[in-house]
Coordinates of C-alpha atoms in Angstrom, one line a residue:
Chain A
M104 CA 0.0 0.0 0.0
R105 CA 2.8 2.4 1.0
E106 CA 4.7 1.4 -2.1
K107 CA 2.0 2.9 -4.2
L108 CA 1.8 6.1 -2.1
L109 CA 5.1 7.9 -2.9
I110 CA 4.1 11.4 -2.0
G111 CA 5.2 12.3 1.6
R112 CA 8.3 10.2 1.5
L113 CA 11.9 11.4 1.5
I114 CA 14.1 10.2 -1.4
D115 CA 17.6 11.3 -0.4
T116 CA 19.9 11.7 -3.4
G117 CA 22.0 14.4 -1.7
S118 CA 21.3 17.0 -4.4
Q119 CA 21.6 20.8 -3.9
V120 CA 17.8 21.0 -3.6
H121 CA 17.8 18.6 -0.7
R122 CA 20.3 20.8 1.1
L123 CA 18.2 24.0 0.8
D124 CA 16.6 25.6 3.8
P125 CA 13.0 24.2 4.2
R126 CA 11.6 27.7 4.5
A127 CA 13.0 28.5 1.0
K128 CA 11.4 25.4 -0.4
L129 CA 8.0 26.2 1.3
T130 CA 8.1 29.8 0.0
A131 CA 9.0 28.6 -3.4
M132 CA 6.1 26.2 -3.3
L133 CA 3.7 28.9 -2.4
L134 CA 5.0 31.0 -5.3
Y135 CA 4.7 28.0 -7.6
A136 CA 1.1 27.3 -6.5
A137 CA 0.3 31.0 -7.3
A138 CA 2.0 30.7 -10.7
V139 CA 0.0 27.5 -11.5
V140 CA -3.3 29.2 -10.6
A141 CA -2.3 32.3 -12.6
A142 CA -1.3 30.3 -15.7
R143 CA -4.3 30.5 -18.0
S144 CA -2.8 29.9 -21.5
W145 CA -0.8 27.2 -23.2
P146 CA 2.4 29.3 -23.4
A147 CA 2.2 30.1 -19.7
L148 CA 1.5 26.5 -18.7
L149 CA 4.1 25.0 -21.0
S150 CA 6.8 27.4 -19.8
L151 CA 5.8 26.4 -16.2
A152 CA 6.0 22.7 -17.2
A153 CA 9.5 23.2 -18.7
F154 CA 10.7 25.1 -15.6
S155 CA 9.2 22.3 -13.3
I156 CA 11.1 19.6 -15.3
A157 CA 14.3 21.6 -14.9
V158 CA 13.9 21.9 -11.1
M159 CA 12.9 18.2 -10.8
A160 CA 16.0 17.2 -12.8
L161 CA 18.1 19.2 -10.3
T162 CA 16.9 16.9 -7.5
R163 CA 18.4 13.9 -9.3
I164 CA 15.2 11.9 -8.6
P165 CA 13.9 10.2 -11.8
L166 CA 11.0 12.2 -13.5
G167 CA 9.0 8.9 -13.5
T168 CA 8.9 9.0 -9.7
Y169 CA 7.2 12.4 -9.8
L170 CA 4.7 11.1 -12.3
K171 CA 4.1 8.1 -10.0
A172 CA 3.3 10.5 -7.2
A173 CA 0.5 12.0 -9.2
K174 CA -0.8 8.6 -10.3
P175 CA -3.2 8.0 -7.4
L176 CA -5.1 11.2 -8.5
R177 CA -5.6 10.1 -12.2
I178 CA -9.3 9.3 -11.6
L179 CA -9.8 12.8 -10.1
M180 CA -8.0 14.3 -13.1
L181 CA -10.2 12.4 -15.5
F182 CA -13.3 13.5 -13.6
I183 CA -12.1 17.2 -13.8
L184 CA -11.5 16.8 -17.6
I185 CA -15.0 15.4 -18.2
V186 CA -16.7 18.0 -16.0
Q187 CA -14.9 20.9 -17.9
C188 CA -15.7 19.3 -21.2
L189 CA -19.3 19.1 -20.3
A190 CA -19.6 22.5 -18.6
V191 CA -17.5 24.9 -20.7
K192 CA -19.0 25.9 -24.1
G193 CA -17.6 28.0 -26.9
G194 CA -15.3 27.8 -29.9
S195 CA -15.8 25.2 -32.6
V196 CA -17.8 22.0 -32.2
L197 CA -15.4 19.0 -32.1
L198 CA -17.9 16.2 -31.5
A199 CA -21.7 16.1 -31.4
A200 CA -24.1 13.4 -30.2
G201 CA -27.8 14.5 -30.4
S202 CA -28.2 17.6 -28.3
W203 CA -24.8 17.2 -26.6
H204 CA -21.7 18.6 -28.2
L205 CA -18.0 18.9 -27.2
D206 CA -16.6 22.3 -27.8
S207 CA -13.0 23.2 -28.3
A208 CA -13.1 25.7 -25.4
G209 CA -14.4 22.9 -23.1
L210 CA -11.6 20.5 -24.2
E211 CA -9.0 23.2 -23.8
A212 CA -10.3 24.3 -20.3
G213 CA -10.3 20.6 -19.3
M214 CA -6.8 20.0 -20.5
H215 CA -5.6 23.2 -18.8
A216 CA -7.2 22.1 -15.5
V217 CA -5.6 18.6 -15.7
L218 CA -2.2 20.0 -16.6
R219 CA -2.4 22.5 -13.7
M220 CA -3.3 19.8 -11.3
A221 CA -0.6 17.4 -12.5
L222 CA 2.0 20.2 -12.2
L223 CA 0.9 21.1 -8.8
V224 CA 0.9 17.5 -7.5
C225 CA 4.2 16.6 -9.1
F226 CA 5.9 19.7 -7.8
T227 CA 4.4 19.4 -4.3
A228 CA 5.9 15.9 -4.3
L229 CA 9.3 17.6 -4.8
L230 CA 8.9 19.3 -1.4
T231 CA 8.4 16.0 0.5
F232 CA 10.9 14.0 -1.7
T233 CA 13.7 16.5 -0.8
T234 CA 12.8 17.4 2.8
S235 CA 12.5 15.1 5.8
P236 CA 9.3 15.5 7.9
G237 CA 11.3 17.0 10.8
R238 CA 13.0 19.7 8.6
L239 CA 9.7 20.4 6.9
N240 CA 8.1 20.9 10.3
Q241 CA 10.9 23.2 11.4
G242 CA 10.5 25.2 8.2
L243 CA 6.8 25.5 8.8
E244 CA 7.3 26.6 12.4
G245 CA 9.8 29.2 11.2
M246 CA 7.4 30.5 8.6
L247 CA 4.5 30.7 11.0
R248 CA 6.4 32.6 13.7
P249 CA 5.3 36.0 12.5
F250 CA 1.7 34.9 13.0
A251 CA 2.3 34.3 16.8
R252 CA 1.3 37.9 17.4
C253 CA -2.2 37.2 16.0
G254 CA -2.7 34.4 18.6
I255 CA -1.6 31.5 16.3
S256 CA 0.7 29.1 18.0
P257 CA 3.3 28.1 15.4
E258 CA 4.7 25.4 17.7
R259 CA 1.2 23.8 18.1
L260 CA 0.5 23.9 14.4
S261 CA 3.9 22.5 13.4
L262 CA 3.6 19.7 16.0
M263 CA 0.2 18.8 14.7
T264 CA 1.5 18.7 11.1
G265 CA 4.6 16.8 12.1
I266 CA 2.7 14.1 13.9
A267 CA 0.1 13.8 11.2
L268 CA 2.9 13.3 8.6
R269 CA 4.5 10.6 10.7
F270 CA 1.1 8.9 11.4
I271 CA 0.2 8.5 7.7
P272 CA 2.8 5.8 6.9
A273 CA 2.3 4.2 10.4
I274 CA -1.5 3.9 9.9
L275 CA -1.0 2.6 6.3
D276 CA 1.5 0.0 7.7
E277 CA -1.0 -1.0 10.3
A278 CA -3.8 -1.5 7.7
Q279 CA -1.4 -3.4 5.5
T280 CA -0.5 -5.7 8.4
I281 CA -4.1 -6.6 9.0
M282 CA -4.7 -7.1 5.2
K283 CA -1.7 -9.4 5.1
A284 CA -3.1 -11.4 8.0
Q285 CA -6.5 -11.6 6.3
A286 CA -4.9 -12.7 3.0
S287 CA -2.7 -15.4 4.7
R288 CA -5.9 -16.8 6.2
G289 CA -7.6 -17.1 2.8
A290 CA -9.2 -13.7 2.3
D291 CA -6.9 -12.0 -0.2
L292 CA -8.4 -8.6 -1.2
K293 CA -7.2 -9.1 -4.8
E294 CA -9.1 -12.4 -5.2
L295 CA -12.4 -11.3 -3.6
P296 CA -15.5 -10.1 -5.3
W297 CA -16.3 -6.3 -4.9
K298 CA -19.0 -6.9 -2.2
E299 CA -16.6 -8.9 -0.1
K300 CA -13.8 -6.4 -0.7
A301 CA -16.0 -3.6 0.8
R302 CA -16.8 -5.8 3.8
M303 CA -13.2 -6.6 4.4
L304 CA -12.2 -2.9 4.2
T305 CA -14.9 -2.0 6.7
A306 CA -13.5 -4.6 9.0
L307 CA -10.2 -2.7 8.9
L308 CA -11.6 0.5 10.2
V309 CA -12.1 -0.4 13.9
P310 CA -8.7 -2.0 14.7
V311 CA -6.8 0.7 12.6
T312 CA -8.7 3.6 14.3
V313 CA -8.2 2.1 17.8
S314 CA -4.6 1.5 17.1
A315 CA -4.1 5.1 15.9
F316 CA -5.6 6.4 19.1
R317 CA -3.5 4.1 21.2
R318 CA -0.4 5.2 19.3
A319 CA -1.4 8.9 19.9
E320 CA -1.8 8.2 23.6
D321 CA 1.5 6.4 23.8
L322 CA 3.2 9.3 21.9
T323 CA 1.8 11.9 24.2
A324 CA 2.8 10.0 27.3
S325 CA 6.3 9.4 25.9
M326 CA 6.8 13.1 25.1
E327 CA 5.5 14.3 28.4
S328 CA 7.5 11.7 30.3
R329 CA 10.6 13.2 28.6
G330 CA 9.8 16.7 29.7
Y331 CA 8.0 18.1 26.7
R332 CA 5.7 21.0 27.4
L333 CA 3.8 22.9 24.6
G334 CA 5.0 26.5 24.6
A335 CA 7.9 25.9 26.9
P336 CA 11.2 27.4 25.5
R337 CA 13.3 24.8 23.6
T338 CA 16.6 24.8 21.8
Q339 CA 16.7 23.4 18.3
Y340 CA 19.0 20.4 17.7
R341 CA 19.8 21.4 14.1
P342 CA 18.9 25.1 13.7
L343 CA 17.9 26.4 10.3
S344 CA 20.3 28.6 8.4
W345 CA 19.4 30.8 5.4
S346 CA 22.1 31.1 2.8
L347 CA 22.6 32.9 -0.6
K348 CA 21.5 29.7 -2.4
D349 CA 18.1 29.9 -0.6
T350 CA 17.7 33.5 -1.7
C351 CA 18.5 32.6 -5.3
F352 CA 16.1 29.6 -5.2
V353 CA 13.2 31.8 -4.1
A354 CA 14.2 34.6 -6.6
V355 CA 14.0 32.1 -9.5
F356 CA 10.4 31.3 -8.4
V357 CA 9.6 35.0 -8.1
L358 CA 10.8 35.4 -11.7
I359 CA 8.8 32.5 -13.0
C360 CA 5.7 34.0 -11.3
L361 CA 6.3 37.3 -13.1
E362 CA 6.9 35.5 -16.4
V363 CA 3.6 33.6 -16.1
V364 CA 1.8 36.9 -15.3
W365 CA 3.6 38.6 -18.2
V366 CA 2.8 35.8 -20.7
G367 CA -0.9 36.0 -19.5
F368 CA -1.2 39.7 -20.3
Y369 CA 0.7 39.8 -23.6
Chain B
M205 CA 7.9 -32.2 -1.9
G206 CA 8.8 -29.7 0.9
I207 CA 9.9 -26.2 0.3
Q208 CA 12.5 -25.2 -2.3
L209 CA 13.8 -21.7 -3.1
E210 CA 15.9 -21.4 -6.3
H211 CA 17.9 -18.2 -6.8
V212 CA 15.3 -16.2 -5.0
S213 CA 15.7 -12.4 -4.5
Y214 CA 13.2 -10.0 -3.1
T215 CA 13.3 -6.2 -3.4
Y216 CA 10.8 -3.9 -1.6
D217 CA 9.6 -0.9 -3.7
A218 CA 11.4 -2.6 -6.6
R219 CA 10.4 0.1 -9.2
S220 CA 11.1 3.2 -7.1
P221 CA 14.2 5.0 -6.0
L222 CA 13.4 3.8 -2.4
R223 CA 14.0 0.1 -3.4
Q224 CA 15.5 -2.1 -0.7
T225 CA 16.8 -5.6 -1.4
A226 CA 15.9 -7.9 1.5
L227 CA 16.8 -11.3 -0.1
R228 CA 19.6 -12.0 -2.5
D229 CA 19.9 -15.1 -4.6
V230 CA 18.6 -17.4 -1.9
E231 CA 18.9 -21.2 -2.3
L232 CA 17.0 -23.3 0.2
D233 CA 15.7 -26.8 0.5
L234 CA 13.5 -27.7 3.5
A235 CA 12.2 -31.2 4.0
E236 CA 8.6 -31.9 5.1
G237 CA 7.9 -32.9 8.7
A238 CA 11.0 -31.2 10.2
L239 CA 11.2 -28.4 12.7
T240 CA 13.4 -25.6 11.3
G241 CA 14.8 -22.7 13.2
I242 CA 15.7 -19.4 11.4
A243 CA 17.9 -16.9 13.1
G244 CA 19.7 -13.7 12.1
S245 CA 20.2 -10.1 13.1
S246 CA 17.6 -7.5 12.4
G247 CA 17.2 -6.7 8.7
S248 CA 18.8 -10.0 7.6
G249 CA 15.7 -11.0 5.6
K250 CA 14.1 -13.5 7.9
S251 CA 10.5 -12.0 7.9
T252 CA 10.7 -11.5 4.1
L253 CA 11.7 -15.1 3.7
L254 CA 8.7 -16.3 5.7
Q255 CA 6.2 -14.2 3.8
L256 CA 7.4 -15.7 0.5
L257 CA 6.3 -19.2 1.8
N258 CA 2.7 -18.2 2.0
G259 CA 2.5 -16.1 -1.2
I260 CA 2.0 -12.9 0.7
L261 CA 5.2 -11.6 -1.0
L262 CA 6.1 -12.9 -4.4
P263 CA 9.8 -13.3 -5.5
T264 CA 11.2 -10.5 -7.7
E265 CA 13.7 -13.0 -9.0
G266 CA 13.9 -16.8 -9.0
S267 CA 11.3 -19.4 -8.0
V268 CA 9.6 -20.5 -4.8
K269 CA 8.1 -24.0 -4.6
V270 CA 6.0 -24.8 -1.6
L271 CA 4.5 -28.3 -1.6
D272 CA 2.9 -28.6 -5.1
V273 CA 2.6 -24.8 -5.8
R274 CA 5.3 -23.0 -7.7
L275 CA 5.6 -19.2 -7.7
N276 CA 7.9 -17.9 -10.4
A277 CA 9.1 -14.3 -10.5
G278 CA 7.4 -12.3 -13.3
E279 CA 4.9 -15.1 -14.2
K280 CA 1.1 -15.1 -13.9
L281 CA 0.2 -16.2 -10.4
P282 CA -1.7 -19.4 -9.7
K283 CA -4.7 -19.1 -7.2
L284 CA -3.1 -18.7 -3.8
A285 CA -6.0 -19.9 -1.6
P286 CA -4.9 -23.6 -1.8
L287 CA -1.4 -22.7 -0.8
R288 CA -2.6 -20.5 2.1
K289 CA -4.8 -23.3 3.3
R290 CA -1.8 -25.5 3.7
V291 CA 0.7 -22.9 4.9
G292 CA -0.3 -21.1 8.1
L293 CA 1.7 -17.9 8.7
V294 CA 2.0 -16.2 12.1
F295 CA 3.4 -12.7 11.5
Q296 CA 5.6 -10.7 13.8
F297 CA 3.5 -8.9 16.3
P298 CA 0.5 -11.1 15.7
E299 CA -1.5 -9.3 18.4
Q300 CA -1.8 -6.4 15.8
Q301 CA -3.5 -8.7 13.4
L302 CA -6.8 -9.4 15.1
F303 CA -9.6 -7.6 13.4
A304 CA -12.9 -9.3 14.0
R305 CA -15.6 -8.2 16.6
T306 CA -15.1 -11.2 18.9
L307 CA -12.2 -13.6 19.4
E308 CA -14.4 -16.5 18.2
E309 CA -15.1 -14.7 14.9
D310 CA -11.3 -14.2 14.5
L311 CA -10.6 -17.8 15.2
V312 CA -13.2 -19.2 12.7
F313 CA -12.2 -16.6 10.0
G314 CA -9.6 -18.9 8.4
P315 CA -11.4 -22.2 8.5
L316 CA -14.6 -20.6 7.1
N317 CA -12.6 -19.0 4.2
F318 CA -11.2 -22.5 3.4
G319 CA -14.6 -24.1 3.2
A320 CA -15.2 -25.6 6.7
S321 CA -18.8 -25.7 7.9
P322 CA -19.6 -23.4 10.9
E323 CA -19.7 -26.4 13.2
E324 CA -16.3 -27.6 12.0
A325 CA -14.8 -24.1 12.2
A326 CA -16.1 -23.7 15.8
A327 CA -14.6 -27.1 16.8
S328 CA -11.2 -26.2 15.2
A329 CA -11.3 -22.8 17.0
R330 CA -12.0 -24.4 20.4
K331 CA -9.2 -27.0 19.8
A332 CA -6.7 -24.3 18.9
L333 CA -7.8 -22.2 21.9
E334 CA -7.2 -25.1 24.2
A335 CA -3.8 -25.9 22.6
M336 CA -2.7 -22.3 23.3
G337 CA -3.9 -22.6 27.0
L338 CA -6.7 -19.9 26.6
E339 CA -10.1 -20.3 28.3
E340 CA -13.2 -20.7 26.3
S341 CA -14.8 -17.8 28.3
L342 CA -12.6 -15.4 26.2
L343 CA -14.4 -16.4 23.0
G344 CA -17.1 -13.7 23.3
R345 CA -14.6 -10.9 24.0
H346 CA -13.4 -8.3 21.6
P347 CA -9.8 -9.1 20.8
L348 CA -8.8 -5.6 22.0
Q349 CA -10.1 -6.4 25.4
L350 CA -7.5 -9.2 25.9
S351 CA -4.2 -8.7 27.5
G352 CA -1.0 -8.4 25.4
G353 CA 0.0 -12.1 26.1
Q354 CA -3.6 -13.4 25.5
R355 CA -3.8 -11.5 22.2
R356 CA -0.5 -13.0 21.0
K357 CA -1.7 -16.5 21.9
A358 CA -5.1 -15.9 20.3
A359 CA -3.4 -14.8 17.1
I360 CA -1.3 -18.0 17.0
A361 CA -4.5 -20.0 17.8
S362 CA -6.2 -18.3 14.8
V363 CA -3.6 -19.9 12.5
L364 CA -3.6 -23.2 14.3
A365 CA -7.4 -23.3 13.8
M366 CA -6.8 -23.7 10.1
E367 CA -4.9 -26.9 10.8
P368 CA -2.3 -26.2 8.1
D369 CA 0.3 -28.7 7.0
I370 CA 3.1 -26.2 7.3
L371 CA 3.3 -23.8 10.2
V372 CA 5.5 -20.7 9.7
L373 CA 6.0 -18.5 12.7
D374 CA 7.8 -15.2 12.9
E375 CA 9.1 -14.8 16.5
P376 CA 6.1 -16.3 18.1
G377 CA 7.5 -16.2 21.6
A378 CA 8.4 -12.5 21.7
T379 CA 6.6 -10.7 24.6
L380 CA 5.4 -14.0 26.1
D381 CA 6.8 -15.1 29.5
Q382 CA 9.3 -17.9 29.7
V383 CA 6.7 -20.5 30.8
S384 CA 4.4 -19.7 27.9
R385 CA 7.3 -19.6 25.4
T386 CA 8.5 -23.1 26.5
E387 CA 4.9 -24.4 26.3
L388 CA 4.5 -23.0 22.8
I389 CA 7.7 -24.5 21.6
R390 CA 6.7 -27.9 23.1
L391 CA 3.3 -27.6 21.4
L392 CA 4.9 -26.9 18.0
H393 CA 7.4 -29.7 18.5
R394 CA 4.6 -32.1 19.3
L395 CA 2.6 -31.0 16.2
C396 CA 5.8 -31.6 14.2
K397 CA 6.7 -35.0 15.6
E398 CA 3.2 -36.5 16.3
E399 CA 1.1 -35.0 13.5
G400 CA 3.9 -34.7 10.9
K401 CA 3.5 -31.0 10.4
T402 CA 6.4 -28.9 9.0
V403 CA 7.2 -26.1 11.4
I404 CA 9.5 -23.1 10.6
I405 CA 10.2 -20.7 13.4
V406 CA 12.1 -17.4 13.3
T407 CA 13.7 -16.7 16.7
H408 CA 16.2 -14.6 18.4
R409 CA 16.3 -17.0 21.4
L410 CA 18.4 -19.8 19.9
D411 CA 18.9 -21.3 23.3
E412 CA 15.2 -22.1 23.7
L413 CA 14.8 -23.7 20.3
L414 CA 18.1 -25.5 20.1
P415 CA 16.9 -28.7 21.9
Y416 CA 13.9 -29.1 19.6
A417 CA 15.0 -27.9 16.1
D418 CA 16.0 -30.5 13.5
R419 CA 17.6 -28.0 11.3
W420 CA 18.9 -24.4 11.4
I421 CA 19.2 -21.6 8.9
I422 CA 21.3 -18.5 9.8
M423 CA 20.5 -15.4 7.7
H424 CA 22.8 -12.5 7.1
D425 CA 22.5 -9.6 4.8
G426 CA 19.7 -11.3 2.8
R427 CA 21.4 -14.6 2.3
P428 CA 21.5 -17.9 4.3
V429 CA 25.0 -18.2 5.5
F430 CA 24.4 -21.5 7.3
Q431 CA 22.0 -24.4 6.6
G432 CA 22.2 -27.6 8.5
A433 CA 21.6 -29.6 11.6
A434 CA 22.3 -28.5 15.2
R435 CA 25.7 -30.4 15.1
G436 CA 26.8 -28.2 12.3
L437 CA 25.7 -25.1 14.1
V438 CA 27.6 -26.1 17.2
D439 CA 30.7 -26.6 15.1
T440 CA 30.5 -23.2 13.3
A441 CA 29.2 -21.3 16.4
A442 CA 32.3 -19.2 16.5
K443 CA 31.2 -17.4 13.3
L444 CA 27.8 -16.4 14.8
P445 CA 29.1 -13.0 16.2
D446 CA 30.1 -12.1 12.6
Y447 CA 26.4 -12.4 11.7
G448 CA 25.3 -10.2 14.6
L449 CA 24.3 -13.2 16.8
S450 CA 25.7 -14.2 20.2
V451 CA 26.8 -17.8 20.7
P452 CA 24.0 -19.5 22.7
L453 CA 24.8 -20.4 26.3
S454 CA 24.1 -24.1 25.8
I455 CA 26.6 -24.2 22.9
R456 CA 29.2 -22.4 25.0
C457 CA 28.6 -24.9 27.8
W458 CA 28.8 -27.9 25.4
H459 CA 32.1 -26.5 23.9
E460 CA 33.5 -26.4 27.4
L461 CA 32.5 -30.0 28.0
E462 CA 33.7 -31.0 24.6
T463 CA 37.2 -29.5 25.1
A464 CA 37.5 -30.8 28.7
Y465 CA 36.4 -34.4 27.9
G466 CA 37.1 -34.8 24.2
L467 CA 33.5 -35.3 23.1
Q468 CA 33.9 -34.1 19.5
A469 CA 32.4 -37.3 18.1
E470 CA 29.3 -37.1 20.4
E471 CA 25.9 -35.6 19.5
P472 CA 25.8 -32.4 21.4
C473 CA 23.4 -32.0 24.4
L474 CA 21.8 -28.6 24.0
S475 CA 19.0 -28.4 26.6
P476 CA 19.9 -27.4 30.2
A477 CA 18.7 -30.7 31.6
A478 CA 20.6 -32.8 29.0
L479 CA 23.8 -30.8 29.6
A480 CA 23.5 -31.1 33.4
E481 CA 22.9 -34.9 33.1
R482 CA 25.9 -35.4 30.7
A483 CA 28.2 -33.2 32.9
M484 CA 27.1 -35.3 36.0
Q485 CA 27.9 -38.5 34.1
L486 CA 31.3 -37.2 33.1
M487 CA 32.2 -36.0 36.6
E488 CA 31.0 -39.3 38.2
A489 CA 33.2 -41.2 35.7
D490 CA 36.1 -38.9 36.6
A491 CA 35.5 -39.4 40.3
R492 CA 35.3 -43.2 39.8
K493 CA 38.6 -43.1 37.9
E494 CA 40.3 -41.1 40.7
L495 CA 38.9 -43.5 43.3
N496 CA 40.2 -46.5 41.4
L497 CA 43.6 -44.8 41.1
C498 CA 43.6 -44.1 44.9
V499 CA 42.6 -47.7 45.6
K500 CA 45.3 -49.0 43.3
S501 CA 48.0 -46.8 44.8
C502 CA 47.0 -47.7 48.3

């Protein structure tokens, strides 16, 4: 199960992108998301795609791995394409069946939406492929610090995110363990009819949920027993340090944002 | 027929950059009706090896033959249900594998999947429960209401209830107290010797299994580095630390006796009782010799 879910896992190739400050990567990601939303034409989207491929290549992780990260969302992408094709009208008629017709504007809007989503998912995977959950958490905490004045606790939010990120693979492992036990006793999900599949998956919910709560309780007890208090001052084991490389990385993303806006207007 | 592994390799996440090879070019031949112990340091591939025997994992290279079922890497799979009916697999941390609403439902899950009638399944469940020393009053309880030790025993019982021909257990004694561990090993030994079942046990406690195992496999870095009988393991025990294992106390004691009395040709005594008895015999013989010498010199 975890083998299929690549997003959220660190793939350490020791590239320059891996060594960047997580705050730089998070900022770049926000800029990238803004650029993806702003890209409304083929030239803007294609230049963004070329830029994404270049950054992905810098991570030394095969491009196929990024595509695999987006694979679980292919049904959703297909759904978006169909909805856009059905909803958006205009341009020339490409296909007609009775009263229904597929317009070129609908197909183009659908393809734009799918490409935008694929770019966003693949590129978000870059963040988790190149940053360990701990560093990501640290980066998030650092970025949220200015909001402390508004009553938002960055420590609480980053702790929640960090634990959630760590629990996803743990819970998937737990579910896989039970599914393996069921398969070894003659109920292999792959060999069962759909109705039975649904029943077996429902049977997973209770033990996996109970186990997640138990893990959470154990984790809280373990942290408290080792002196952890939310809000108490703590020193960082590996403090973050911002370098010129980080500034350059963010600057490149600012430029690509400006480029997308410029292409959109002219 | 038994179990044969020919040039078997297994890689997790084989098609991703996170791939990890757990088994490398493994060649194994396990006879039916024997009790085999598998030992090795953490990450040596023991658990992966066991999961190949039940078809839970499929080889990424080579061929696994269990009884009359052959699983070849890259080929279309046969139906696995007949294999799983005959090979019962107890995973590591089996207490995490109970999922039904009551213990009884969990115990009958396997037998019902393999075509037993509800009455037959219930009878098998009770028999397995009794074999594991659990009370019938627990049958109506939710598995999560059982204690840690009870859950582990219940998970083992859920596999015993299927009455498989081959029993494969991944560290079944971990977290059980010593009495329960000894009882479990004796039960598995009895199933092997009296009912002809093939039993394969992964263990870190070599000392406890040494008196019972017919054959040993030592795994290191995804490969079996030793395969053979206890005698062979005793002779090559000095290499165990190289594989991340400590030399079992019973083997160390036997080596002491062997060196002191020149017992190299003898079958080693590896249980505490057998060792103590042999040591007593040897000391009595020594004492008699000394007495005779005294008598003669007088």
